[in-house]
Amino acid sequence: MNLILERTEQVAFFTNMREVLAAAGIAAQDYDWYLSNIETNFTPSAFSAEDQWMGGEALACLLREHDVQFIWAVFSAVPKGFRSSVTAAPYVEGNPDYWNGAQLSPQLDGALFEIACWDSSATILINLPAHAQRSFIATFSDTQPLAGCRRARQ
């Protein structure tokens, strides 16, 4: 099941990836990541808003040291050491597939799951492992199935 968290008072601010990963019981360092379609509230030194591969340790360090709000972004989790050529970067801004009711899978070939930050007002979880879904829902009870969220978003 794919999930969405929006319209809630349960978070201080949406798309704080440190809180998202902690709620899901996911350690950033257990995966490598492809970050794409990135817009943040500020850009910490040694971080770029360009699409990029990032090792899990580097992502964990970034999230530990900075309270970055990802306004738009797609975090694609892949097995450690995995890299593929990216022909079409995953994107969230303007992506109608999140809202058409289809059963989605990660956009990046080889990704295990993806976390999308939607306009700093929603967090979308695609293909999370079952234990991570349960953990996230237990932390944020306002989480809903994405399939039931059929809004026109532009």
PDB file of C-alpha atoms in Angstrom:
ATOM      1  CA  MET A   1       0.000   0.000   0.000  1.00  0.00           C
ATOM      2  CA  ASN A   2       1.204   3.505  -0.803  1.00  0.00           C
ATOM      3  CA  LEU A   3       0.614   6.178   1.807  1.00  0.00           C
ATOM      4  CA  ILE A   4       0.224   9.932   2.189  1.00  0.00           C
ATOM      5  CA  LEU A   5       0.478  12.185   5.215  1.00  0.00           C
ATOM      6  CA  GLU A   6      -1.113  15.599   4.768  1.00  0.00           C
ATOM      7  CA  ARG A   7      -3.506  17.966   6.526  1.00  0.00           C
ATOM      8  CA  THR A   8      -2.384  17.109  10.023  1.00  0.00           C
ATOM      9  CA  GLU A   9      -1.122  18.801  13.150  1.00  0.00           C
ATOM     10  CA  GLN A  10       0.985  15.724  13.962  1.00  0.00           C
ATOM     11  CA  VAL A  11       4.148  17.180  12.381  1.00  0.00           C
ATOM     12  CA  ALA A  12       5.950  20.417  13.185  1.00  0.00           C
ATOM     13  CA  PHE A  13       6.518  20.863   9.470  1.00  0.00           C
ATOM     14  CA  PHE A  14       6.032  18.535   6.525  1.00  0.00           C
ATOM     15  CA  THR A  15       8.833  16.816   4.681  1.00  0.00           C
ATOM     16  CA  ASN A  16      11.402  16.811   7.473  1.00  0.00           C
ATOM     17  CA  MET A  17      13.172  13.695   6.250  1.00  0.00           C
ATOM     18  CA  ARG A  18      14.816  13.025   9.611  1.00  0.00           C
ATOM     19  CA  GLU A  19      11.338  12.654  11.152  1.00  0.00           C
ATOM     20  CA  VAL A  20       9.954  10.731   8.174  1.00  0.00           C
ATOM     21  CA  LEU A  21      12.708   8.113   8.264  1.00  0.00           C
ATOM     22  CA  ALA A  22      12.574   7.830  12.059  1.00  0.00           C
ATOM     23  CA  ALA A  23       8.786   7.362  11.982  1.00  0.00           C
ATOM     24  CA  ALA A  24       9.185   4.578   9.417  1.00  0.00           C
ATOM     25  CA  GLY A  25      11.994   2.949  11.401  1.00  0.00           C
ATOM     26  CA  ILE A  26      14.330   3.353   8.432  1.00  0.00           C
ATOM     27  CA  ALA A  27      18.022   4.117   8.905  1.00  0.00           C
ATOM     28  CA  ALA A  28      19.284   6.257   6.009  1.00  0.00           C
ATOM     29  CA  GLN A  29      22.677   4.548   6.189  1.00  0.00           C
ATOM     30  CA  ASP A  30      21.132   1.155   5.370  1.00  0.00           C
ATOM     31  CA  TYR A  31      20.548   2.279   1.765  1.00  0.00           C
ATOM     32  CA  ASP A  32      22.022   4.431  -0.943  1.00  0.00           C
ATOM     33  CA  TRP A  33      19.798   7.149  -2.327  1.00  0.00           C
ATOM     34  CA  TYR A  34      19.024   8.968  -5.513  1.00  0.00           C
ATOM     35  CA  LEU A  35      17.650  12.432  -4.753  1.00  0.00           C
ATOM     36  CA  SER A  36      15.831  14.271  -7.509  1.00  0.00           C
ATOM     37  CA  ASN A  37      13.457  17.174  -8.175  1.00  0.00           C
ATOM     38  CA  ILE A  38      14.959  18.910  -5.131  1.00  0.00           C
ATOM     39  CA  GLU A  39      13.867  22.237  -3.690  1.00  0.00           C
ATOM     40  CA  THR A  40      14.675  23.044  -0.063  1.00  0.00           C
ATOM     41  CA  ASN A  41      14.079  25.879   2.381  1.00  0.00           C
ATOM     42  CA  PHE A  42      17.876  26.364   2.422  1.00  0.00           C
ATOM     43  CA  THR A  43      20.852  24.572   0.960  1.00  0.00           C
ATOM     44  CA  PRO A  44      23.403  23.430   3.531  1.00  0.00           C
ATOM     45  CA  SER A  45      27.066  23.663   2.600  1.00  0.00           C
ATOM     46  CA  ALA A  46      28.372  20.584   0.784  1.00  0.00           C
ATOM     47  CA  PHE A  47      24.854  19.791  -0.465  1.00  0.00           C
ATOM     48  CA  SER A  48      23.505  20.581  -3.896  1.00  0.00           C
ATOM     49  CA  ALA A  49      19.950  20.932  -5.098  1.00  0.00           C
ATOM     50  CA  GLU A  50      20.955  19.091  -8.280  1.00  0.00           C
ATOM     51  CA  ASP A  51      19.732  15.528  -8.859  1.00  0.00           C
ATOM     52  CA  GLN A  52      22.331  13.270  -7.260  1.00  0.00           C
ATOM     53  CA  TRP A  53      23.364   9.912  -5.903  1.00  0.00           C
ATOM     54  CA  MET A  54      24.045  10.058  -2.177  1.00  0.00           C
ATOM     55  CA  GLY A  55      25.440   7.388   0.082  1.00  0.00           C
ATOM     56  CA  GLY A  56      23.354   6.514   3.116  1.00  0.00           C
ATOM     57  CA  GLU A  57      25.997   7.695   5.589  1.00  0.00           C
ATOM     58  CA  ALA A  58      26.185  11.082   3.848  1.00  0.00           C
ATOM     59  CA  LEU A  59      22.392  11.443   3.890  1.00  0.00           C
ATOM     60  CA  ALA A  60      22.224  10.438   7.564  1.00  0.00           C
ATOM     61  CA  CYS A  61      24.884  13.038   8.375  1.00  0.00           C
ATOM     62  CA  LEU A  62      23.066  15.759   6.406  1.00  0.00           C
ATOM     63  CA  LEU A  63      19.780  15.031   8.165  1.00  0.00           C
ATOM     64  CA  ARG A  64      21.416  14.792  11.584  1.00  0.00           C
ATOM     65  CA  GLU A  65      23.244  18.110  11.233  1.00  0.00           C
ATOM     66  CA  HIS A  66      20.570  20.231   9.503  1.00  0.00           C
ATOM     67  CA  ASP A  67      16.841  20.831   9.838  1.00  0.00           C
ATOM     68  CA  VAL A  68      16.229  20.916   6.115  1.00  0.00           C
ATOM     69  CA  GLN A  69      12.692  21.133   4.855  1.00  0.00           C
ATOM     70  CA  PHE A  70      12.430  19.517   1.455  1.00  0.00           C
ATOM     71  CA  ILE A  71       9.728  21.489  -0.310  1.00  0.00           C
ATOM     72  CA  TRP A  72       9.883  19.236  -3.367  1.00  0.00           C
ATOM     73  CA  ALA A  73      12.005  16.095  -3.652  1.00  0.00           C
ATOM     74  CA  VAL A  74      11.989  12.416  -4.435  1.00  0.00           C
ATOM     75  CA  PHE A  75      14.162  10.138  -2.297  1.00  0.00           C
ATOM     76  CA  SER A  76      14.669   6.814  -4.081  1.00  0.00           C
ATOM     77  CA  ALA A  77      16.145   4.137  -1.803  1.00  0.00           C
ATOM     78  CA  VAL A  78      18.345   1.516  -3.449  1.00  0.00           C
ATOM     79  CA  PRO A  79      20.496  -1.305  -2.043  1.00  0.00           C
ATOM     80  CA  LYS A  80      23.898  -0.132  -0.789  1.00  0.00           C
ATOM     81  CA  GLY A  81      26.406   0.017  -3.619  1.00  0.00           C
ATOM     82  CA  PHE A  82      23.733   0.054  -6.338  1.00  0.00           C
ATOM     83  CA  ARG A  83      23.998   2.637  -9.072  1.00  0.00           C
ATOM     84  CA  SER A  84      22.152   2.714 -12.356  1.00  0.00           C
ATOM     85  CA  SER A  85      22.140   5.159 -15.183  1.00  0.00           C
ATOM     86  CA  VAL A  86      19.216   7.506 -14.768  1.00  0.00           C
ATOM     87  CA  THR A  87      17.471   8.182 -18.046  1.00  0.00           C
ATOM     88  CA  ALA A  88      14.455   9.934 -16.522  1.00  0.00           C
ATOM     89  CA  ALA A  89      14.859  11.329 -13.028  1.00  0.00           C
ATOM     90  CA  PRO A  90      12.011  10.631 -10.602  1.00  0.00           C
ATOM     91  CA  TYR A  91       9.895  13.717 -10.056  1.00  0.00           C
ATOM     92  CA  VAL A  92       7.048  14.802  -7.843  1.00  0.00           C
ATOM     93  CA  GLU A  93       6.306  18.396  -8.870  1.00  0.00           C
ATOM     94  CA  GLY A  94       3.653  18.195 -11.580  1.00  0.00           C
ATOM     95  CA  ASN A  95       3.587  14.386 -11.571  1.00  0.00           C
ATOM     96  CA  PRO A  96      -0.071  13.363 -12.101  1.00  0.00           C
ATOM     97  CA  ASP A  97       0.614   9.686 -11.359  1.00  0.00           C
ATOM     98  CA  TYR A  98       0.438  10.314  -7.620  1.00  0.00           C
ATOM     99  CA  TRP A  99      -3.194  11.399  -7.927  1.00  0.00           C
ATOM    100  CA  ASN A 100      -4.735   9.185 -10.609  1.00  0.00           C
ATOM    101  CA  GLY A 101      -5.496   6.268  -8.284  1.00  0.00           C
ATOM    102  CA  ALA A 102      -3.071   3.846  -9.946  1.00  0.00           C
ATOM    103  CA  GLN A 103      -0.978   1.473  -7.849  1.00  0.00           C
ATOM    104  CA  LEU A 104       2.438   3.144  -8.063  1.00  0.00           C
ATOM    105  CA  SER A 105       5.890   1.689  -7.765  1.00  0.00           C
ATOM    106  CA  PRO A 106       9.178   3.590  -7.420  1.00  0.00           C
ATOM    107  CA  GLN A 107      10.040   5.625 -10.504  1.00  0.00           C
ATOM    108  CA  LEU A 108      13.763   4.794 -10.459  1.00  0.00           C
ATOM    109  CA  ASP A 109      14.742   1.410 -11.892  1.00  0.00           C
ATOM    110  CA  GLY A 110      16.141  -0.705  -9.062  1.00  0.00           C
ATOM    111  CA  ALA A 111      14.659   1.406  -6.254  1.00  0.00           C
ATOM    112  CA  LEU A 112      13.195  -0.462  -3.305  1.00  0.00           C
ATOM    113  CA  PHE A 113      10.926   2.387  -2.257  1.00  0.00           C
ATOM    114  CA  GLU A 114      10.559   6.131  -2.673  1.00  0.00           C
ATOM    115  CA  ILE A 115       9.580   9.006  -0.461  1.00  0.00           C
ATOM    116  CA  ALA A 116       8.227  12.101  -2.171  1.00  0.00           C
ATOM    117  CA  CYS A 117       7.995  15.554  -0.637  1.00  0.00           C
ATOM    118  CA  TRP A 118       5.012  17.395  -2.083  1.00  0.00           C
ATOM    119  CA  ASP A 119       5.129  21.198  -1.964  1.00  0.00           C
ATOM    120  CA  SER A 120       6.047  21.151   1.758  1.00  0.00           C
ATOM    121  CA  SER A 121       2.462  20.097   2.490  1.00  0.00           C
ATOM    122  CA  ALA A 122       2.465  16.305   2.103  1.00  0.00           C
ATOM    123  CA  THR A 123       4.726  13.290   2.390  1.00  0.00           C
ATOM    124  CA  ILE A 124       4.073  10.446  -0.044  1.00  0.00           C
ATOM    125  CA  LEU A 125       5.434   6.959   0.649  1.00  0.00           C
ATOM    126  CA  ILE A 126       5.685   4.539  -2.271  1.00  0.00           C
ATOM    127  CA  ASN A 127       6.350   0.810  -1.773  1.00  0.00           C
ATOM    128  CA  LEU A 128       7.609   1.052   1.815  1.00  0.00           C
ATOM    129  CA  PRO A 129       8.286  -2.321   3.429  1.00  0.00           C
ATOM    130  CA  ALA A 130       5.323  -3.510   5.542  1.00  0.00           C
ATOM    131  CA  HIS A 131       7.161  -3.000   8.859  1.00  0.00           C
ATOM    132  CA  ALA A 132       7.993   0.582   7.831  1.00  0.00           C
ATOM    133  CA  GLN A 133       4.379   1.264   6.877  1.00  0.00           C
ATOM    134  CA  ARG A 134       3.158  -0.007  10.250  1.00  0.00           C
ATOM    135  CA  SER A 135       5.739   2.072  12.092  1.00  0.00           C
ATOM    136  CA  PHE A 136       4.909   5.232  10.139  1.00  0.00           C
ATOM    137  CA  ILE A 137       1.166   4.819  10.702  1.00  0.00           C
ATOM    138  CA  ALA A 138       1.729   4.141  14.411  1.00  0.00           C
ATOM    139  CA  THR A 139       3.684   7.406  14.655  1.00  0.00           C
ATOM    140  CA  PHE A 140       1.399   9.475  12.414  1.00  0.00           C
ATOM    141  CA  SER A 141      -2.132   8.147  12.771  1.00  0.00           C
ATOM    142  CA  ASP A 142      -3.435  10.692  10.227  1.00  0.00           C
ATOM    143  CA  THR A 143      -1.629   8.770   7.454  1.00  0.00           C
ATOM    144  CA  GLN A 144      -4.002   7.638   4.686  1.00  0.00           C
ATOM    145  CA  PRO A 145      -3.779   5.292   1.698  1.00  0.00           C
ATOM    146  CA  LEU A 146      -2.639   7.263  -1.338  1.00  0.00           C
ATOM    147  CA  ALA A 147      -5.103   5.459  -3.618  1.00  0.00           C
ATOM    148  CA  GLY A 148      -7.990   7.083  -1.764  1.00  0.00           C
ATOM    149  CA  CYS A 149      -6.531  10.537  -2.275  1.00  0.00           C
ATOM    150  CA  ARG A 150      -7.717  11.496  -5.754  1.00  0.00           C
ATOM    151  CA  ARG A 151      -7.195  15.218  -5.941  1.00  0.00           C
ATOM    152  CA  ALA A 152      -6.375  17.230  -8.972  1.00  0.00           C
ATOM    153  CA  ARG A 153      -2.996  18.711  -8.143  1.00  0.00           C
ATOM    154  CA  GLN A 154      -1.126  20.890 -10.559  1.00  0.00           C
TER     155      GLN A 154
END
